[in-house]
mmCIF file of C-alpha atoms and ligand atoms in Angstrom:
data_model
loop_
_atom_site.group_PDB
_atom_site.id
_atom_site.type_symbol
_atom_site.label_atom_id
_atom_site.label_comp_id
_atom_site.label_asym_id
_atom_site.label_seq_id
_atom_site.Cartn_x
_atom_site.Cartn_y
_atom_site.Cartn_z
ATOM 1 C CA MET A 194 -2.518 24.025 -20.600
ATOM 2 C CA LYS A 195 0.113 24.030 -17.780
ATOM 3 C CA LYS A 196 -0.055 26.642 -15.159
ATOM 4 C CA GLU A 197 2.646 29.369 -15.178
ATOM 5 C CA ILE A 198 3.695 30.432 -11.644
ATOM 6 C CA ALA A 199 6.307 32.641 -10.342
ATOM 7 C CA VAL A 200 7.597 32.917 -6.900
ATOM 8 C CA ILE A 201 9.387 35.961 -5.590
ATOM 9 C CA GLY A 202 11.505 35.656 -2.553
ATOM 10 C CA LEU A 203 13.083 32.324 -1.355
ATOM 11 C CA GLY A 204 12.810 32.395 2.259
ATOM 12 C CA ARG A 205 11.315 29.583 4.214
ATOM 13 C CA PHE A 206 7.799 30.293 3.008
ATOM 14 C CA GLY A 207 8.512 30.984 -0.729
ATOM 15 C CA GLY A 208 10.986 27.971 -0.667
ATOM 16 C CA SER A 209 8.282 25.516 0.584
ATOM 17 C CA ILE A 210 5.845 26.818 -1.936
ATOM 18 C CA VAL A 211 8.292 26.088 -4.726
ATOM 19 C CA MET A 212 9.028 22.536 -3.586
ATOM 20 C CA GLU A 213 5.347 21.840 -3.187
ATOM 21 C CA LEU A 214 4.626 23.172 -6.792
ATOM 22 C CA HIS A 215 7.543 21.203 -7.976
ATOM 23 C CA ASP A 216 6.122 17.867 -6.421
ATOM 24 C CA MET A 217 2.918 18.792 -8.076
ATOM 25 C CA ASP A 218 4.593 19.015 -11.421
ATOM 26 C CA VAL A 219 3.906 22.726 -11.977
ATOM 27 C CA ASP A 220 6.471 24.818 -13.885
ATOM 28 C CA VAL A 221 7.872 27.606 -11.545
ATOM 29 C CA LEU A 222 9.952 30.729 -12.235
ATOM 30 C CA VAL A 223 11.796 31.764 -9.136
ATOM 31 C CA ILE A 224 13.288 35.294 -8.361
ATOM 32 C CA ASP A 225 15.500 36.398 -5.630
ATOM 33 C CA SER A 226 18.093 39.092 -5.092
ATOM 34 C CA ASP A 227 20.206 36.472 -3.419
ATOM 35 C CA GLU A 228 22.276 34.302 -5.723
ATOM 36 C CA ASN A 229 22.639 31.553 -3.148
ATOM 37 C CA ARG A 230 18.889 31.276 -2.760
ATOM 38 C CA VAL A 231 18.346 30.855 -6.439
ATOM 39 C CA ASN A 232 21.030 28.292 -6.733
ATOM 40 C CA GLU A 233 19.494 26.480 -3.741
ATOM 41 C CA TYR A 234 16.170 26.088 -5.486
ATOM 42 C CA GLN A 235 17.466 25.406 -9.007
ATOM 43 C CA GLU A 236 16.447 21.670 -9.103
ATOM 44 C CA PHE A 237 13.077 22.580 -8.187
ATOM 45 C CA SER A 238 12.396 25.377 -10.688
ATOM 46 C CA THR A 239 12.093 25.655 -14.312
ATOM 47 C CA GLU A 240 13.885 29.082 -14.441
ATOM 48 C CA GLY A 241 15.756 31.165 -11.861
ATOM 49 C CA ILE A 242 16.509 34.889 -11.932
ATOM 50 C CA ILE A 243 18.834 36.775 -9.652
ATOM 51 C CA GLY A 244 17.466 40.116 -9.432
ATOM 52 C CA ASP A 245 15.576 42.903 -7.307
ATOM 53 C CA SER A 246 11.907 42.425 -7.810
ATOM 54 C CA THR A 247 11.268 46.243 -7.413
ATOM 55 C CA ASP A 248 13.262 46.766 -10.752
ATOM 56 C CA GLU A 249 10.141 47.228 -13.114
ATOM 57 C CA ALA A 250 12.282 47.002 -16.311
ATOM 58 C CA MET A 251 13.680 43.628 -15.289
ATOM 59 C CA LEU A 252 10.176 42.244 -14.638
ATOM 60 C CA LYS A 253 8.891 43.521 -17.813
ATOM 61 C CA LYS A 254 11.872 41.965 -19.724
ATOM 62 C CA ILE A 255 11.289 38.729 -18.430
ATOM 63 C CA GLY A 256 7.562 38.791 -19.488
ATOM 64 C CA ILE A 257 6.223 38.509 -15.865
ATOM 65 C CA ASP A 258 2.643 39.490 -17.176
ATOM 66 C CA ASN A 259 2.674 35.988 -18.914
ATOM 67 C CA TYR A 260 2.243 34.364 -15.659
ATOM 68 C CA ASP A 261 -1.244 33.265 -14.333
ATOM 69 C CA ASN A 262 -0.071 33.639 -10.772
ATOM 70 C CA VAL A 263 2.745 35.564 -9.033
ATOM 71 C CA ILE A 264 3.511 34.884 -5.314
ATOM 72 C CA VAL A 265 5.396 37.759 -3.473
ATOM 73 C CA ALA A 266 6.850 35.775 -0.487
ATOM 74 C CA ILE A 267 9.210 38.755 0.540
ATOM 75 C CA GLY A 268 8.433 39.263 4.259
ATOM 76 C CA ASP A 269 10.933 41.364 6.240
ATOM 77 C CA ASN A 270 11.631 43.776 3.545
ATOM 78 C CA ILE A 271 7.958 45.301 3.684
ATOM 79 C CA GLN A 272 8.874 48.184 1.344
ATOM 80 C CA ALA A 273 10.180 45.691 -1.345
ATOM 81 C CA SER A 274 6.829 43.593 -0.804
ATOM 82 C CA ILE A 275 4.449 46.560 -1.476
ATOM 83 C CA LEU A 276 6.417 47.906 -4.320
ATOM 84 C CA THR A 277 6.786 44.493 -6.015
ATOM 85 C CA THR A 278 3.052 43.969 -5.635
ATOM 86 C CA LEU A 279 2.357 47.377 -6.961
ATOM 87 C CA ILE A 280 4.562 46.923 -10.034
ATOM 88 C CA LEU A 281 2.932 43.498 -10.851
ATOM 89 C CA LYS A 282 -0.385 44.740 -10.811
ATOM 90 C CA ASP A 283 0.598 47.703 -12.938
ATOM 91 C CA LEU A 284 2.191 45.294 -15.411
ATOM 92 C CA GLY A 285 -1.140 43.338 -15.861
ATOM 93 C CA VAL A 286 -0.275 40.107 -13.713
ATOM 94 C CA LYS A 287 -3.789 38.502 -13.315
ATOM 95 C CA LYS A 288 -3.386 37.135 -9.860
ATOM 96 C CA VAL A 289 -0.885 38.358 -7.329
ATOM 97 C CA THR A 290 -0.735 36.818 -4.044
ATOM 98 C CA SER A 291 1.420 38.542 -1.393
ATOM 99 C CA LYS A 292 2.568 37.359 1.938
ATOM 100 C CA ALA A 293 1.884 39.958 4.825
ATOM 101 C CA GLN A 294 3.952 40.122 7.831
ATOM 102 C CA THR A 295 1.789 42.247 9.898
ATOM 103 C CA ALA A 296 -1.994 43.221 9.907
ATOM 104 C CA HIS A 297 -0.910 46.711 8.677
ATOM 105 C CA HIS A 298 1.231 45.363 6.020
ATOM 106 C CA GLY A 299 -1.739 43.220 4.976
ATOM 107 C CA ARG A 300 -4.055 46.140 4.800
ATOM 108 C CA VAL A 301 -1.778 48.024 2.462
ATOM 109 C CA LEU A 302 -1.192 45.075 0.102
ATOM 110 C CA GLU A 303 -5.065 44.596 -0.042
ATOM 111 C CA LYS A 304 -5.501 48.452 -0.751
ATOM 112 C CA ILE A 305 -2.795 48.477 -3.561
ATOM 113 C CA GLY A 306 -4.532 45.656 -5.346
ATOM 114 C CA ALA A 307 -3.167 42.246 -4.393
ATOM 115 C CA ASP A 308 -5.575 39.710 -5.404
ATOM 116 C CA SER A 309 -4.998 37.571 -2.326
ATOM 117 C CA VAL A 310 -3.038 38.356 0.929
ATOM 118 C CA ILE A 311 -1.893 35.663 3.050
ATOM 119 C CA HIS A 312 -0.800 35.805 6.817
ATOM 120 C CA PRO A 313 1.073 32.463 7.417
ATOM 121 C CA GLU A 314 2.453 33.234 10.724
ATOM 122 C CA ARG A 315 -0.725 34.671 12.146
ATOM 123 C CA ASP A 316 -2.751 31.743 10.735
ATOM 124 C CA MET A 317 -0.474 29.130 12.020
ATOM 125 C CA GLY A 318 -0.540 30.771 15.390
ATOM 126 C CA ARG A 319 -4.267 30.743 15.454
ATOM 127 C CA ARG A 320 -4.353 26.995 14.467
ATOM 128 C CA VAL A 321 -1.856 25.976 17.089
ATOM 129 C CA ALA A 322 -3.882 28.057 19.788
ATOM 130 C CA HIS A 323 -7.118 26.249 18.974
ATOM 131 C CA ARG A 324 -5.376 22.803 19.273
ATOM 132 C CA LEU A 325 -3.884 23.792 22.340
ATOM 133 C CA VAL A 326 -6.993 24.955 24.136
ATOM 134 C CA SER A 327 -9.269 22.231 23.040
ATOM 135 C CA SER A 328 -7.609 18.646 23.113
ATOM 136 C CA SER A 329 -10.191 17.451 20.676
ATOM 137 C CA VAL A 330 -9.686 19.922 17.978
ATOM 138 C CA VAL A 331 -7.084 18.483 15.744
ATOM 139 C CA GLU A 332 -7.265 21.009 12.812
ATOM 140 C CA TYR A 333 -8.678 24.700 12.663
ATOM 141 C CA LEU A 334 -9.163 26.723 9.376
ATOM 142 C CA GLU A 335 -10.514 30.280 9.221
ATOM 143 C CA VAL A 336 -12.970 30.631 6.280
ATOM 144 C CA SER A 337 -13.993 34.242 6.797
ATOM 145 C CA HIS A 338 -13.470 36.926 9.587
ATOM 146 C CA ASN A 339 -15.803 35.233 11.800
ATOM 147 C CA HIS A 340 -16.628 31.798 10.168
ATOM 148 C CA SER A 341 -14.098 28.839 10.706
ATOM 149 C CA ILE A 342 -13.961 25.086 10.155
ATOM 150 C CA ILE A 343 -12.746 22.576 12.714
ATOM 151 C CA GLU A 344 -11.851 18.945 12.795
ATOM 152 C CA PHE A 345 -13.083 17.595 15.913
ATOM 153 C CA SER A 346 -12.108 14.092 17.419
ATOM 154 C CA ALA A 347 -15.451 12.511 18.442
ATOM 155 C CA ASN A 348 -15.381 11.426 22.151
ATOM 156 C CA GLN A 349 -17.339 8.588 23.704
ATOM 157 C CA LYS A 350 -20.456 10.893 24.156
ATOM 158 C CA PHE A 351 -20.860 10.849 20.403
ATOM 159 C CA GLU A 352 -20.117 7.145 19.683
ATOM 160 C CA ASN A 353 -22.970 5.079 18.192
ATOM 161 C CA LYS A 354 -25.156 8.151 17.900
ATOM 162 C CA GLN A 355 -26.824 9.359 14.969
ATOM 163 C CA ILE A 356 -26.091 12.778 13.811
ATOM 164 C CA SER A 357 -29.705 13.852 14.196
ATOM 165 C CA ASP A 358 -29.402 12.817 17.890
ATOM 166 C CA LEU A 359 -26.740 15.200 18.392
ATOM 167 C CA THR A 360 -28.777 18.242 17.715
ATOM 168 C CA LEU A 361 -25.570 20.288 16.960
ATOM 169 C CA ARG A 362 -27.554 22.576 14.764
ATOM 170 C CA GLU A 363 -30.354 23.346 17.261
ATOM 171 C CA LYS A 364 -27.932 23.500 20.179
ATOM 172 C CA PHE A 365 -25.103 25.355 18.999
ATOM 173 C CA GLY A 366 -26.071 26.400 15.215
ATOM 174 C CA ILE A 367 -23.099 24.419 13.761
ATOM 175 C CA SER A 368 -23.271 21.888 10.974
ATOM 176 C CA ILE A 369 -21.353 18.755 10.235
ATOM 177 C CA ILE A 370 -19.925 19.036 6.645
ATOM 178 C CA ALA A 371 -18.142 15.935 6.420
ATOM 179 C CA ILE A 372 -16.675 12.862 8.521
ATOM 180 C CA LYS A 373 -13.303 11.485 8.309
ATOM 181 C CA ARG A 374 -13.208 7.764 8.827
ATOM 182 C CA ASP A 375 -10.021 5.746 8.581
ATOM 183 C CA HIS A 376 -8.833 6.681 5.118
ATOM 184 C CA ASP A 377 -12.239 7.639 3.779
ATOM 185 C CA ILE A 378 -14.255 10.927 3.861
ATOM 186 C CA ILE A 379 -18.114 11.009 4.085
ATOM 187 C CA VAL A 380 -19.170 14.286 2.482
ATOM 188 C CA SER A 381 -22.380 15.976 3.575
ATOM 189 C CA PRO A 382 -23.329 12.994 5.817
ATOM 190 C CA ASP A 383 -27.124 12.213 6.272
ATOM 191 C CA ALA A 384 -28.832 12.975 9.669
ATOM 192 C CA ASN A 385 -29.074 9.172 10.036
ATOM 193 C CA THR A 386 -25.311 8.374 9.826
ATOM 194 C CA THR A 387 -24.036 6.869 13.113
ATOM 195 C CA ILE A 388 -20.763 8.197 14.524
ATOM 196 C CA LEU A 389 -18.088 5.490 15.294
ATOM 197 C CA ASP A 390 -15.058 5.415 17.589
ATOM 198 C CA GLY A 391 -12.164 7.367 15.704
ATOM 199 C CA ASP A 392 -14.221 9.498 13.595
ATOM 200 C CA ILE A 393 -13.290 13.056 12.994
ATOM 201 C CA LEU A 394 -16.096 15.413 12.618
ATOM 202 C CA ILE A 395 -15.540 18.440 10.239
ATOM 203 C CA LEU A 396 -17.610 21.164 11.581
ATOM 204 C CA ILE A 397 -18.401 24.685 10.338
ATOM 205 C CA GLY A 398 -19.910 27.660 12.287
ATOM 206 C CA THR A 399 -19.186 31.017 13.610
ATOM 207 C CA ASP A 400 -16.269 31.457 15.896
ATOM 208 C CA GLU A 401 -18.647 32.144 18.867
ATOM 209 C CA GLN A 402 -20.826 28.961 18.179
ATOM 210 C CA LEU A 403 -17.660 26.555 17.656
ATOM 211 C CA GLY A 404 -16.037 28.197 20.898
ATOM 212 C CA LEU A 405 -19.295 27.343 22.962
ATOM 213 C CA PHE A 406 -19.373 23.872 21.344
ATOM 214 C CA GLU A 407 -15.578 23.314 22.175
ATOM 215 C CA ASP A 408 -16.035 24.468 25.781
ATOM 216 C CA LYS A 409 -19.235 22.291 26.272
ATOM 217 C CA MET A 410 -17.360 19.176 24.846
ATOM 218 C CA ASP A 411 -14.202 19.755 27.061
ATOM 219 C CA ARG A 412 -16.383 19.964 30.079
ATOM 220 C CA LEU A 413 -18.141 16.670 29.189
ATOM 221 C CA LYS A 414 -14.989 14.667 28.911
HETATM 222 P P1 ATP B 56 10.616 33.428 5.656
HETATM 223 O O1 ATP B 56 9.843 34.038 6.908
HETATM 224 O O2 ATP B 56 9.833 33.173 4.571
HETATM 225 O O3 ATP B 56 11.547 32.544 5.974
HETATM 226 P P2 ATP B 56 12.911 35.177 5.491
HETATM 227 O O4 ATP B 56 12.850 35.898 6.806
HETATM 228 O O5 ATP B 56 13.882 34.258 5.365
HETATM 229 O O6 ATP B 56 11.485 34.700 5.081
HETATM 230 P P3 ATP B 56 12.604 37.624 3.978
HETATM 231 O O7 ATP B 56 13.222 38.820 4.490
HETATM 232 O O8 ATP B 56 11.108 37.403 4.168
HETATM 233 O O9 ATP B 56 13.273 36.290 4.405
HETATM 234 O O10 ATP B 56 12.899 37.401 2.531
HETATM 235 C C1 ATP B 56 12.515 36.233 1.823
HETATM 236 C C2 ATP B 56 13.571 36.515 0.334
HETATM 237 O O11 ATP B 56 12.973 37.482 -0.355
HETATM 238 C C3 ATP B 56 15.030 36.394 0.878
HETATM 239 O O12 ATP B 56 15.594 35.226 0.123
HETATM 240 C C4 ATP B 56 15.512 37.588 0.128
HETATM 241 O O13 ATP B 56 16.785 37.562 -0.324
HETATM 242 C C5 ATP B 56 14.349 38.004 -0.943
HETATM 243 N N1 ATP B 56 14.132 39.307 -1.313
HETATM 244 C C6 ATP B 56 14.021 40.429 -0.360
HETATM 245 N N2 ATP B 56 13.851 41.406 -0.994
HETATM 246 C C7 ATP B 56 14.008 41.320 -2.421
HETATM 247 C C8 ATP B 56 13.843 42.076 -3.542
HETATM 248 N N3 ATP B 56 13.637 43.282 -3.556
HETATM 249 N N4 ATP B 56 13.851 41.346 -4.724
HETATM 250 C C9 ATP B 56 14.090 39.864 -4.690
HETATM 251 N N5 ATP B 56 14.210 39.214 -3.604
HETATM 252 C C10 ATP B 56 14.164 39.809 -2.510
#
């Protein structure tokens, strides 16, 4: 069965979600109070509604509770974002994902029942900061408030060594969960896997452990 998804708010963030879902062949309903925005995304959506998402009667009329997933991508108008999230949960939408503009906004969204709260600007800022601080970190992903995953470009110190020789777990408490090699990915590599030139190591650990590892590796270069 095809997933039914609705996106409310067609700013840059909401708009890019709609385009991505369209590429993935997912049916999307779009809602925005601005007619121009709805028209702009017409070719990427299955249905477009021009309307105020804080209008409960309108959401009820279009049967919003039939959607598996509703994304509230309204940012600047915090009041509208909060009220829309509240109404969607009251109407029985199973999964509401709301975009937070600030940490406080995010906390309110969690309290009123958003199933998932995303902080795109904060997360992007953190990812860029990690890449700036360590030239070997090519990607960064936060998995909990104190655990992250990094993609680390293996330097010469790693080349032709086996994973067991690196003793990353013993020295730093971090684990290699996968290795990207050319266009392949080695998932859960064995301890005797040899690291090659150009390998990208995907590492998981606490932020503190990963920070110590990044510092040490930068000093070794
Ligand atoms: P982004 O950071 O994603 O680019 P933005 O700054 O362009 O967002 P926002 O103010 O976050 O714009 O709003 C995103 C969209 O949400 C806009 O197109 C706006 O018309 C729409 N929007 C705002 N409030 C409502 C509402 N109550 N009902 C429906 N749409 C709304």
